[in-house]
Short mmCIF file of C-alpha atoms in Angstrom, two decimals:
data_model
loop_
_atom_site.label_atom_id
_atom_site.label_comp_id
_atom_site.label_asym_id
_atom_site.label_seq_id
_atom_site.Cartn_x
_atom_site.Cartn_y
_atom_site.Cartn_z
CA MET V 1 0.02 -0.01 0.00
CA LYS V 2 2.81 2.44 0.89
CA ARG V 3 4.62 1.57 -2.35
CA LEU V 4 1.42 2.29 -4.35
CA ILE V 5 1.00 5.69 -2.64
CA SER V 6 4.54 6.55 -3.40
CA VAL V 7 4.08 5.63 -7.11
CA ILE V 8 0.92 7.70 -7.40
CA SER V 9 2.49 10.73 -5.62
CA LEU V 10 5.48 10.60 -7.97
CA PHE V 11 3.05 10.28 -10.92
CA ILE V 12 1.26 13.45 -9.85
CA LEU V 13 4.53 15.38 -9.46
CA CYS V 14 5.63 14.29 -12.98
CA LEU V 15 2.32 15.51 -14.34
CA ASN V 16 2.92 18.99 -12.83
CA ARG V 17 6.06 19.25 -14.80
CA VAL V 18 3.91 18.60 -18.02
CA GLY V 19 6.53 16.56 -19.87
CA TYR V 20 5.17 14.86 -22.89
CA ALA V 21 1.77 16.36 -22.25
CA GLN V 22 2.71 19.46 -24.20
CA PHE V 23 2.01 17.58 -27.40
CA LEU V 24 -1.66 17.03 -26.36
CA ASN V 25 -4.56 19.46 -26.20
CA GLY V 26 -6.84 20.06 -23.22
CA MET V 27 -5.23 17.65 -20.96
CA TYR V 28 -5.64 17.87 -17.13
CA TYR V 29 -4.83 15.87 -14.04
CA GLN V 30 -6.90 15.17 -10.92
CA ALA V 31 -5.79 13.66 -7.62
CA GLU V 32 -7.61 13.10 -4.34
CA THR V 33 -7.56 11.24 -1.14
CA GLY V 34 -10.45 10.39 1.15
CA ILE V 35 -10.71 9.02 4.68
CA THR V 36 -13.97 7.69 6.27
CA ALA V 37 -14.45 7.04 10.01
CA GLY V 38 -17.51 6.22 11.96
CA GLY V 39 -19.50 3.86 14.25
CA GLY V 40 -22.02 1.20 13.65
CA GLU V 41 -21.88 -1.93 11.48
CA TYR V 42 -21.44 -0.21 8.16
CA THR V 43 -20.30 3.01 6.48
CA PRO V 44 -23.36 5.24 6.37
CA PHE V 45 -25.48 4.83 3.24
CA TRP V 46 -24.86 8.12 1.54
CA LEU V 47 -21.12 8.00 2.20
CA MET V 48 -20.85 4.94 -0.04
CA SER V 49 -23.76 5.16 -2.55
CA ASN V 50 -23.69 6.89 -5.91
CA ARG V 51 -19.86 7.22 -6.00
CA PHE V 52 -19.28 4.92 -8.91
CA GLY V 53 -18.28 2.13 -6.59
CA LEU V 54 -15.24 3.89 -5.11
CA SER V 55 -16.45 3.38 -1.63
CA SER V 56 -16.68 0.66 0.99
CA ALA V 57 -19.38 -0.79 3.27
CA ASP V 58 -16.71 -1.53 5.84
CA LYS V 59 -16.33 1.51 8.17
CA ASN V 60 -13.05 3.24 8.81
CA ASN V 61 -11.70 3.06 5.23
CA GLY V 62 -9.60 5.28 2.87
CA TYR V 63 -8.30 5.71 -0.54
CA ILE V 64 -5.90 7.71 -2.70
CA ARG V 65 -6.67 8.33 -6.37
CA ALA V 66 -4.95 10.00 -9.31
CA GLY V 67 -5.69 10.29 -13.07
CA ILE V 68 -5.05 12.13 -16.29
CA PHE V 69 -7.76 13.02 -18.73
CA ARG V 70 -8.24 14.60 -22.15
CA PRO V 71 -11.93 15.38 -22.79
CA ILE V 72 -13.51 15.33 -26.19
CA GLU V 73 -13.64 18.80 -27.83
CA LYS V 74 -17.38 18.91 -28.80
CA GLU V 75 -17.03 22.01 -30.88
CA LYS V 76 -14.62 20.31 -33.32
CA ARG V 77 -15.80 17.95 -36.14
CA PHE V 78 -13.12 15.40 -35.20
CA SER V 79 -11.76 14.94 -31.72
CA TYR V 80 -10.28 12.37 -29.38
CA GLY V 81 -10.10 11.89 -25.71
CA PHE V 82 -8.79 9.41 -23.09
CA GLY V 83 -8.54 8.88 -19.33
CA VAL V 84 -6.63 6.83 -16.85
CA ASP V 85 -7.83 6.90 -13.31
CA LEU V 86 -6.22 4.63 -10.64
CA ALA V 87 -6.80 4.23 -6.96
CA GLY V 88 -5.22 2.52 -3.98
CA ALA V 89 -7.60 1.66 -1.14
CA TYR V 90 -7.74 0.38 2.46
CA ARG V 91 -10.74 -1.79 3.58
CA PHE V 92 -12.30 -1.75 0.05
CA THR V 93 -13.34 -4.88 -2.00
CA SER V 94 -9.85 -4.56 -3.59
CA ASN V 95 -6.68 -2.73 -2.70
CA PHE V 96 -5.83 -1.54 -6.24
CA ILE V 97 -8.60 -0.19 -8.46
CA ILE V 98 -8.54 0.69 -12.12
CA GLN V 99 -11.51 3.10 -11.84
CA GLN V 100 -11.32 4.42 -15.37
CA ALA V 101 -9.24 3.50 -18.44
CA TYR V 102 -10.61 4.49 -21.76
CA GLY V 103 -10.08 6.07 -25.14
CA GLU V 104 -12.66 7.73 -27.31
CA LEU V 105 -13.09 9.18 -30.72
CA LYS V 106 -15.64 11.61 -32.06
CA TYR V 107 -16.62 12.55 -35.67
CA ARG V 108 -19.46 15.00 -35.95
CA CYS V 109 -22.20 13.66 -33.65
CA LEU V 110 -20.97 10.07 -33.59
CA GLY V 111 -18.71 8.72 -30.88
CA LEU V 112 -16.76 5.55 -30.10
CA LEU V 113 -15.82 4.69 -26.58
CA VAL V 114 -13.45 1.80 -25.70
CA GLY V 115 -12.75 1.00 -22.03
CA SER V 116 -14.28 1.81 -18.68
CA LYS V 117 -15.53 5.35 -18.08
CA GLU V 118 -17.82 6.98 -15.48
CA ILE V 119 -20.95 7.85 -17.54
CA TYR V 120 -23.70 9.93 -15.82
CA ASP V 121 -27.39 9.25 -16.34
CA GLU V 122 -28.87 12.17 -18.35
CA PHE V 123 -32.28 12.10 -16.80
CA THR V 124 -31.37 12.49 -13.08
CA ASN V 125 -29.33 15.06 -11.23
CA PRO V 126 -26.01 13.30 -10.31
CA LEU V 127 -25.55 15.30 -7.04
CA LEU V 128 -29.14 15.31 -5.81
CA SER V 129 -30.95 12.34 -7.15
CA SER V 130 -31.31 9.01 -5.40
CA GLY V 131 -30.33 7.41 -8.75
CA ALA V 132 -31.81 6.10 -11.88
CA LEU V 133 -33.29 2.58 -11.94
CA THR V 134 -31.35 0.91 -14.82
CA ASN V 135 -28.08 2.87 -14.72
CA SER V 136 -27.04 5.14 -11.90
CA ASN V 137 -23.62 6.16 -10.68
CA ASN V 138 -23.57 3.63 -7.86
CA ALA V 139 -21.34 0.86 -9.23
CA ARG V 140 -17.91 0.74 -10.81
CA PRO V 141 -17.85 1.41 -14.56
CA ILE V 142 -18.06 -1.70 -16.87
CA PRO V 143 -15.37 -1.99 -19.55
CA GLN V 144 -17.07 -1.86 -22.99
CA VAL V 145 -17.03 -0.93 -26.59
CA ARG V 146 -19.71 1.71 -27.14
CA LEU V 147 -20.89 3.31 -30.38
CA TRP V 148 -23.07 6.26 -29.46
CA ILE V 149 -24.52 9.67 -30.09
CA PRO V 150 -23.69 10.98 -26.59
CA ASP V 151 -25.33 14.32 -26.86
CA TYR V 152 -28.77 15.34 -28.25
CA THR V 153 -28.22 16.07 -32.00
CA PRO V 154 -30.75 17.90 -34.24
CA ILE V 155 -32.48 15.64 -36.76
CA PRO V 156 -32.23 17.08 -40.31
CA PHE V 157 -35.14 18.89 -41.77
CA THR V 158 -36.82 19.51 -38.32
CA LYS V 159 -35.47 23.03 -37.87
CA LYS V 160 -33.74 21.94 -34.71
CA TRP V 161 -37.04 21.12 -32.97
CA LEU V 162 -36.38 17.34 -32.80
CA HIS V 163 -33.17 15.81 -31.41
CA ILE V 164 -31.79 12.28 -31.09
CA ARG V 165 -29.40 10.47 -28.79
CA GLY V 166 -28.54 6.75 -28.50
CA SER V 167 -26.06 4.00 -27.69
CA ILE V 168 -25.11 0.41 -28.57
CA ALA V 169 -22.53 -1.25 -26.32
CA PHE V 170 -21.00 -4.59 -25.56
CA GLY V 171 -18.67 -5.22 -22.61
CA ARG V 172 -17.66 -7.49 -19.77
CA PHE V 173 -18.09 -7.43 -16.00
CA THR V 174 -14.85 -7.42 -14.00
CA ASP V 175 -15.83 -8.80 -10.56
CA ASP V 176 -15.10 -12.50 -11.13
CA LYS V 177 -12.65 -12.85 -8.17
CA PHE V 178 -14.85 -10.63 -5.90
CA GLN V 179 -17.92 -12.86 -6.55
CA ARG V 180 -15.99 -15.98 -5.82
CA ASP V 181 -14.42 -14.64 -2.60
CA PHE V 182 -17.62 -12.91 -1.34
CA THR V 183 -19.80 -16.06 -1.65
CA GLU V 184 -17.09 -18.29 -0.13
CA GLY V 185 -18.63 -21.27 -1.99
CA LYS V 186 -21.87 -21.02 0.00
CA TYR V 187 -23.98 -19.55 -2.73
CA ARG V 188 -24.26 -19.40 -6.49
CA TYR V 189 -21.98 -16.92 -8.32
CA SER V 190 -21.03 -16.17 -11.87
CA ASP V 191 -17.93 -15.11 -13.70
CA LYS V 192 -16.90 -14.14 -17.28
CA VAL V 193 -20.28 -12.51 -17.68
CA LEU V 194 -20.81 -10.34 -20.64
CA TYR V 195 -22.68 -6.99 -20.89
CA HIS V 196 -24.90 -5.44 -23.54
CA TYR V 197 -26.55 -2.00 -23.47
CA LYS V 198 -28.71 -0.08 -25.97
CA ALA V 199 -30.73 3.12 -25.79
CA LEU V 200 -32.64 5.59 -27.96
CA PHE V 201 -33.87 9.00 -26.77
CA LEU V 202 -35.71 11.84 -28.46
CA LYS V 203 -35.99 15.42 -27.40
CA VAL V 204 -38.45 18.08 -28.63
CA GLY V 205 -37.66 21.78 -28.13
CA LYS V 206 -35.42 24.65 -29.15
CA GLU V 207 -33.05 26.79 -27.14
CA SER V 208 -35.26 29.77 -27.78
CA PHE V 209 -38.41 28.02 -26.59
CA PRO V 210 -39.07 27.71 -22.82
CA PHE V 211 -40.70 24.26 -22.91
CA SER V 212 -38.94 20.98 -23.85
CA ALA V 213 -39.76 17.23 -23.58
CA SER V 214 -37.47 14.22 -23.87
CA GLY V 215 -37.98 10.53 -23.49
CA GLY V 216 -37.04 7.06 -24.75
CA ILE V 217 -35.94 3.62 -23.82
CA GLU V 218 -32.83 1.95 -22.54
CA MET V 219 -32.19 -1.83 -22.19
CA ALA V 220 -29.35 -3.72 -20.56
CA THR V 221 -28.51 -7.49 -20.62
CA GLN V 222 -26.22 -9.85 -18.75
CA PHE V 223 -25.36 -12.85 -20.77
CA GLY V 224 -22.77 -15.53 -21.41
CA GLY V 225 -20.25 -16.41 -18.71
CA VAL V 226 -20.19 -19.35 -16.30
CA VAL V 227 -22.52 -19.98 -13.43
CA HIS V 228 -21.05 -21.80 -10.39
CA TYR V 229 -23.11 -23.66 -7.81
CA PRO V 230 -22.18 -24.56 -4.21
CA ASN V 231 -22.43 -28.33 -5.05
CA GLY V 232 -19.78 -27.98 -7.63
CA LYS V 233 -22.12 -27.92 -10.67
CA VAL V 234 -21.01 -25.52 -13.46
CA LEU V 235 -23.31 -24.03 -16.12
CA ASP V 236 -21.79 -22.60 -19.24
CA MET V 237 -23.93 -19.91 -20.78
CA PRO V 238 -23.27 -19.62 -24.50
CA SER V 239 -21.66 -16.51 -26.13
CA THR V 240 -21.39 -17.21 -29.84
CA PHE V 241 -22.00 -14.65 -32.54
CA LYS V 242 -25.67 -15.72 -32.74
CA ASP V 243 -25.96 -15.13 -29.00
CA TYR V 244 -24.82 -11.57 -29.42
CA ILE V 245 -27.63 -11.17 -32.01
CA ARG V 246 -30.09 -12.71 -29.54
CA VAL V 247 -29.34 -9.99 -27.00
CA LEU V 248 -29.11 -7.21 -29.56
CA ILE V 249 -32.58 -8.14 -30.79
CA PRO V 250 -34.06 -9.68 -27.57
CA MET V 251 -35.20 -13.25 -28.21
CA GLY V 252 -35.09 -16.68 -26.57
CA GLY V 253 -31.90 -18.51 -26.11
CA SER V 254 -30.56 -21.45 -28.15
CA SER V 255 -30.90 -25.20 -27.28
CA SER V 256 -27.61 -24.88 -25.25
CA THR V 257 -29.30 -22.58 -22.71
CA PRO V 258 -31.56 -23.73 -19.81
CA SER V 259 -35.16 -24.19 -20.76
CA GLY V 260 -36.27 -21.07 -18.94
CA GLU V 261 -33.97 -18.98 -21.12
CA GLN V 262 -35.37 -20.56 -24.20
CA ALA V 263 -39.03 -19.94 -23.17
CA ASN V 264 -38.40 -16.29 -22.29
CA ILE V 265 -35.49 -14.09 -23.31
CA TYR V 266 -31.89 -15.03 -23.19
CA GLY V 267 -29.96 -13.43 -20.32
CA ASN V 268 -30.80 -11.08 -17.57
CA VAL V 269 -32.76 -8.48 -19.54
CA LEU V 270 -33.94 -5.25 -17.92
CA GLY V 271 -34.49 -1.64 -18.78
CA SER V 272 -36.48 1.60 -18.43
CA TRP V 273 -38.77 3.96 -20.24
CA HIS V 274 -38.00 7.67 -19.56
CA LEU V 275 -40.07 10.80 -19.81
CA SER V 276 -38.90 14.31 -18.86
CA LEU V 277 -40.85 17.62 -19.12
CA ALA V 278 -38.90 20.86 -18.62
CA TYR V 279 -39.92 24.51 -18.46
CA ARG V 280 -37.56 27.49 -18.31
CA LEU V 281 -38.67 30.96 -17.18
CA LYS V 282 -35.93 33.53 -16.97
CA ASP V 283 -33.67 32.19 -14.21
CA TRP V 284 -36.13 29.50 -13.06
CA ASN V 285 -36.01 25.90 -14.32
CA LEU V 286 -38.63 23.36 -13.50
CA ARG V 287 -38.51 19.77 -14.56
CA LEU V 288 -40.76 16.73 -13.99
CA TYR V 289 -39.49 13.29 -14.80
CA TYR V 290 -40.58 9.68 -14.62
CA GLU V 291 -38.72 6.45 -15.12
CA HIS V 292 -40.59 3.15 -15.59
CA TYR V 293 -38.51 0.03 -14.84
CA PHE V 294 -39.11 -3.35 -16.45
CA GLU V 295 -37.60 -6.84 -16.56
CA ASP V 296 -37.94 -9.15 -19.59
CA HIS V 297 -41.40 -8.85 -21.29
CA SER V 298 -43.40 -8.00 -18.13
CA MET V 299 -44.12 -4.37 -17.63
CA MET V 300 -42.18 -3.39 -20.78
CA LEU V 301 -45.43 -2.52 -22.56
CA THR V 302 -48.97 -1.94 -21.23
CA GLU V 303 -50.06 -5.53 -20.52
CA TYR V 304 -49.84 -4.59 -16.78
CA MET V 305 -50.52 -1.34 -15.08
CA TRP V 306 -47.41 0.81 -14.68
CA LYS V 307 -47.53 1.16 -10.83
CA ASP V 308 -43.77 1.05 -10.25
CA GLY V 309 -41.30 3.79 -11.13
CA LEU V 310 -39.22 6.76 -10.05
CA TYR V 311 -41.21 10.01 -9.98
CA GLY V 312 -39.13 13.19 -9.73
CA LEU V 313 -39.37 17.02 -9.47
CA GLU V 314 -36.27 19.18 -9.94
CA ILE V 315 -36.34 23.02 -9.45
CA THR V 316 -33.39 25.31 -10.14
CA LEU V 317 -33.96 28.70 -8.55
CA PRO V 318 -32.72 32.16 -9.55
CA LYS V 319 -29.40 33.25 -8.17
CA ASN V 320 -29.84 32.22 -4.59
CA ARG V 321 -26.95 31.57 -2.21
CA ILE V 322 -28.88 29.53 0.22
CA LEU V 323 -30.77 27.20 -2.09
CA SER V 324 -29.75 26.79 -5.73
CA SER V 325 -31.46 23.50 -6.69
CA PHE V 326 -33.99 21.20 -5.11
CA VAL V 327 -34.92 17.62 -6.03
CA TYR V 328 -37.88 15.49 -4.69
CA GLU V 329 -38.29 11.85 -5.72
CA CYS V 330 -40.75 9.10 -4.93
CA LEU V 331 -39.62 5.59 -5.71
CA ALA V 332 -42.14 2.72 -5.84
CA THR V 333 -41.09 -0.86 -6.72
CA LYS V 334 -43.66 -2.76 -4.56
CA ASP V 335 -45.89 -4.05 -7.36
CA GLN V 336 -43.51 -5.82 -9.81
CA SER V 337 -46.40 -6.98 -11.99
CA GLY V 338 -48.03 -8.90 -9.14
CA PRO V 339 -47.03 -11.90 -6.98
CA ILE V 340 -47.75 -14.86 -9.49
CA TYR V 341 -45.46 -16.11 -12.22
CA HIS V 342 -46.19 -19.04 -14.45
CA ASP V 343 -44.65 -20.29 -17.72
CA ALA V 344 -47.00 -21.82 -20.25
CA THR V 345 -47.16 -25.70 -20.21
CA PRO V 346 -49.17 -28.28 -22.21
CA THR V 347 -51.39 -28.72 -19.14
CA ILE V 348 -51.88 -25.00 -18.48
CA PRO V 349 -51.14 -23.02 -21.62
CA GLU V 350 -51.49 -19.63 -20.01
CA GLN V 351 -48.35 -17.64 -19.37
CA VAL V 352 -48.23 -14.97 -16.63
CA SER V 353 -45.14 -12.73 -16.54
CA ALA V 354 -45.37 -11.38 -12.99
CA MET V 355 -43.31 -11.65 -9.81
CA ASP V 356 -40.50 -9.75 -11.55
CA ASN V 357 -37.99 -9.85 -8.62
CA TYR V 358 -36.18 -6.61 -9.69
CA TYR V 359 -32.37 -6.81 -9.97
CA ASN V 360 -32.28 -10.48 -9.17
CA HIS V 361 -32.01 -13.32 -11.67
CA GLY V 362 -32.25 -17.18 -11.63
CA TYR V 363 -28.70 -17.74 -12.90
CA TYR V 364 -26.70 -14.60 -12.66
CA SER V 365 -25.76 -12.69 -9.51
CA GLY V 366 -28.20 -9.97 -10.26
CA TRP V 367 -27.80 -6.34 -11.46
CA GLN V 368 -24.75 -5.59 -9.54
CA HIS V 369 -21.09 -4.99 -10.14
CA TRP V 370 -18.55 -5.51 -7.33
CA GLY V 371 -21.43 -5.93 -4.87
CA MET V 372 -22.99 -2.58 -5.61
CA GLY V 373 -26.35 -2.28 -7.39
CA ILE V 374 -26.02 -0.77 -10.92
CA GLY V 375 -29.43 0.82 -10.58
CA ASN V 376 -30.95 2.84 -7.70
CA PRO V 377 -29.07 2.20 -4.46
CA LEU V 378 -32.22 2.42 -2.33
CA LEU V 379 -32.80 -1.20 -3.45
CA ILE V 380 -30.09 -2.16 -0.89
CA SER V 381 -26.98 -3.60 -2.65
CA PRO V 382 -25.73 -7.17 -1.96
CA ILE V 383 -22.50 -5.78 -0.50
CA TYR V 384 -24.47 -5.42 2.81
CA ASN V 385 -25.26 -9.04 2.98
CA ARG V 386 -23.22 -10.55 5.79
CA ASP V 387 -24.41 -14.11 4.87
CA ASN V 388 -22.25 -14.03 1.77
CA GLN V 389 -25.24 -14.13 -0.66
CA LEU V 390 -25.12 -12.01 -3.83
CA TYR V 391 -28.83 -11.23 -3.80
CA PHE V 392 -31.05 -8.14 -3.42
CA LYS V 393 -32.98 -9.08 -0.34
CA SER V 394 -35.36 -6.18 -0.34
CA ASN V 395 -36.46 -4.98 -3.83
CA ARG V 396 -40.08 -4.22 -2.93
CA LEU V 397 -40.08 -0.69 -1.37
CA VAL V 398 -41.66 2.78 -1.34
CA ALA V 399 -39.21 5.62 -0.69
CA HIS V 400 -39.13 9.36 -0.54
CA HIS V 401 -35.96 11.29 -1.20
CA ILE V 402 -34.99 14.97 -1.07
CA GLY V 403 -31.82 16.58 -2.21
CA ILE V 404 -30.71 20.29 -1.98
CA ILE V 405 -27.60 22.21 -3.00
CA GLY V 406 -26.47 25.79 -2.48
CA TYR V 407 -23.49 28.19 -2.78
CA PRO V 408 -23.60 30.45 0.32
CA ALA V 409 -20.38 32.25 -0.33
CA ALA V 410 -17.53 32.46 -2.83
CA GLY V 411 -15.73 29.17 -2.89
CA TRP V 412 -18.30 27.48 -0.66
CA GLN V 413 -20.79 24.86 -1.57
CA TYR V 414 -23.08 22.62 0.44
CA ARG V 415 -25.24 19.52 -0.35
CA ALA V 416 -27.79 17.69 1.75
CA LEU V 417 -29.64 14.44 1.10
CA PHE V 418 -32.50 12.83 2.97
CA SER V 419 -34.08 9.41 2.24
CA TYR V 420 -36.84 7.51 3.94
CA SER V 421 -37.98 4.04 2.79
CA ASN V 422 -40.31 1.25 3.77
CA HIS V 423 -39.25 -2.25 2.69
CA TRP V 424 -41.20 -5.41 2.20
CA GLY V 425 -38.37 -7.80 1.14
CA THR V 426 -39.11 -9.84 -2.04
CA TYR V 427 -42.07 -11.84 -3.14
CA GLY V 428 -40.17 -15.06 -2.61
CA THR V 429 -38.85 -14.15 0.84
CA PRO V 430 -40.96 -11.35 2.27
CA PHE V 431 -40.20 -9.70 5.59
CA PHE V 432 -42.45 -10.72 8.51
CA GLU V 433 -42.76 -7.00 9.31
CA VAL V 434 -42.20 -3.91 7.23
CA LYS V 435 -38.65 -2.60 7.67
CA HIS V 436 -37.78 1.02 7.64
CA ASN V 437 -34.66 2.91 6.79
CA THR V 438 -33.72 6.63 7.04
CA SER V 439 -30.42 7.98 5.70
CA LEU V 440 -29.12 11.58 5.85
CA LEU V 441 -26.07 13.33 4.37
CA ALA V 442 -24.67 16.89 5.05
CA GLU V 443 -21.69 17.85 2.88
CA VAL V 444 -19.62 21.04 2.71
CA PHE V 445 -17.14 21.89 -0.08
CA LEU V 446 -14.47 24.60 0.02
CA SER V 447 -12.52 25.74 -3.02
CA PRO V 448 -10.22 28.58 -1.76
CA GLN V 449 -9.57 31.27 -4.38
CA ARG V 450 -5.91 31.57 -3.21
CA LEU V 451 -5.30 27.85 -3.74
CA LYS V 452 -6.33 27.36 -7.36
CA GLY V 453 -7.34 23.84 -8.21
CA TRP V 454 -7.64 22.66 -4.63
CA GLN V 455 -10.84 21.56 -3.01
CA PHE V 456 -11.60 20.30 0.53
CA SER V 457 -14.83 18.62 1.58
CA LEU V 458 -16.26 17.33 4.85
CA SER V 459 -19.29 14.97 4.82
CA ALA V 460 -21.27 13.74 7.74
CA ALA V 461 -23.94 10.99 7.38
CA CYS V 462 -26.06 8.67 9.51
CA ASP V 463 -28.53 5.76 9.08
CA ILE V 464 -31.45 4.90 11.40
CA GLY V 465 -33.61 1.87 10.85
CA ASP V 466 -34.01 -1.87 10.67
CA LEU V 467 -32.52 -2.71 7.22
CA ILE V 468 -28.79 -1.71 7.52
CA GLY V 469 -28.87 -0.71 11.20
CA ASN V 470 -27.84 2.52 12.87
CA ASN V 471 -24.64 3.97 11.49
CA VAL V 472 -22.84 7.29 11.77
CA GLY V 473 -19.74 8.53 10.05
CA ALA V 474 -17.75 11.30 8.40
CA LEU V 475 -15.71 11.55 5.18
CA ILE V 476 -12.85 14.00 4.56
CA VAL V 477 -11.75 14.49 0.92
CA ILE V 478 -8.80 16.56 -0.39
CA ARG V 479 -8.78 17.06 -4.13
CA LYS V 480 -6.32 18.81 -6.58
CA LYS V 481 -7.05 19.46 -10.14
CA GLY V 482 -4.89 21.26 -12.77
CA PHE V 483 -4.53 21.65 -16.46
CA LEU V 484 -1.42 20.36 -18.20
CA THR V 485 -2.37 21.97 -21.50
CA LYS V 486 -5.16 24.27 -22.63
#
């Protein structure tokens, strides 16, 4: 650990001297260190959630992190970018972390990304939201090859009223060793699992018009890989070229997959419908948004009532030092199409696609990466399970969440989060009594004008409730950012 810290420190000093970086454009470095201390069984919820997995459920932890980045120059027709972001950690799931390592190209509106990069969800506020349901910033990035239109781009002949954005990606999960070690052979786990993602979004509105609407669909799939059972049984899930087509165009698996994958859709398929309505009036911004989550066929269309979803309100106020932005969200996942699931059989030909069991799957270890849920963290991640099971034990919940942010003085910023949730467990293993959880965060940032590029933050958080216990803690972060070239 000491050797790693020394290497990273030397790396930062070399960056300050610029060196070879003078031949690149727009390149910058960023380094930070963070220390968490507290009491209770776990690190408080909002000190470890929505930090792209660079956090730990084990209390009294720390990390040091350094990276160099060259962002895409959006105003140019052709541009390139890259990033390398490394971390050394104490009491994390691993001591050395490759947080980001990617290269990307851009030509006009089209982009190509290769590697692992922190990608923020466009429909939720990354600082104030509880997190999107399909893809939030809660888990470590997944290495992938992504062809995409990353920003809304006007569609020709629409006079810039209609815009499009979309992605197609294939990648691979990197938590093989973590899953094996975490389960300790007591429960099922999977390795060498592949990843697929696709999305299409449209936006209606012009810069000169105060009202805009955007929406669309995103879908993700876990497929391929090897499933390991406690009794030693091993199940190889196919990953031939035809299987890539089967997940690109969702369809049933081949004869080499289990019967359930043949009758339904191959892989762990999930996704969301999104809708956002925004109104701008001078310095005011008001936005309403809704995300409807689905798994496989059930709840994707209108066969069942859309009772579950993330309902949000975001308000950005005029220049106001005390309160700059406010977010309120209500998350409901209690319905899940109902409590009954049945595949069609010769005896009973009716098929009922309910009992969705959000984020869990019959073969894979669920919608998680390195123990952290890839979707909304209020569906408590498997990393909290002390029985070594990679399973979301409470995915039926109703939660309320509030986030606020403000800039009370020059160089000062604060953020506060409050979440309250009621949990019913799962349909398969319900709680005998409803469990409650309350999590709070208060965070202050200082960026001194005399110390350009430096930022200091102090965060205090606590949990009260039945689900993850009573926890209290604080996080101190020191961050330095500087440009190598401009």
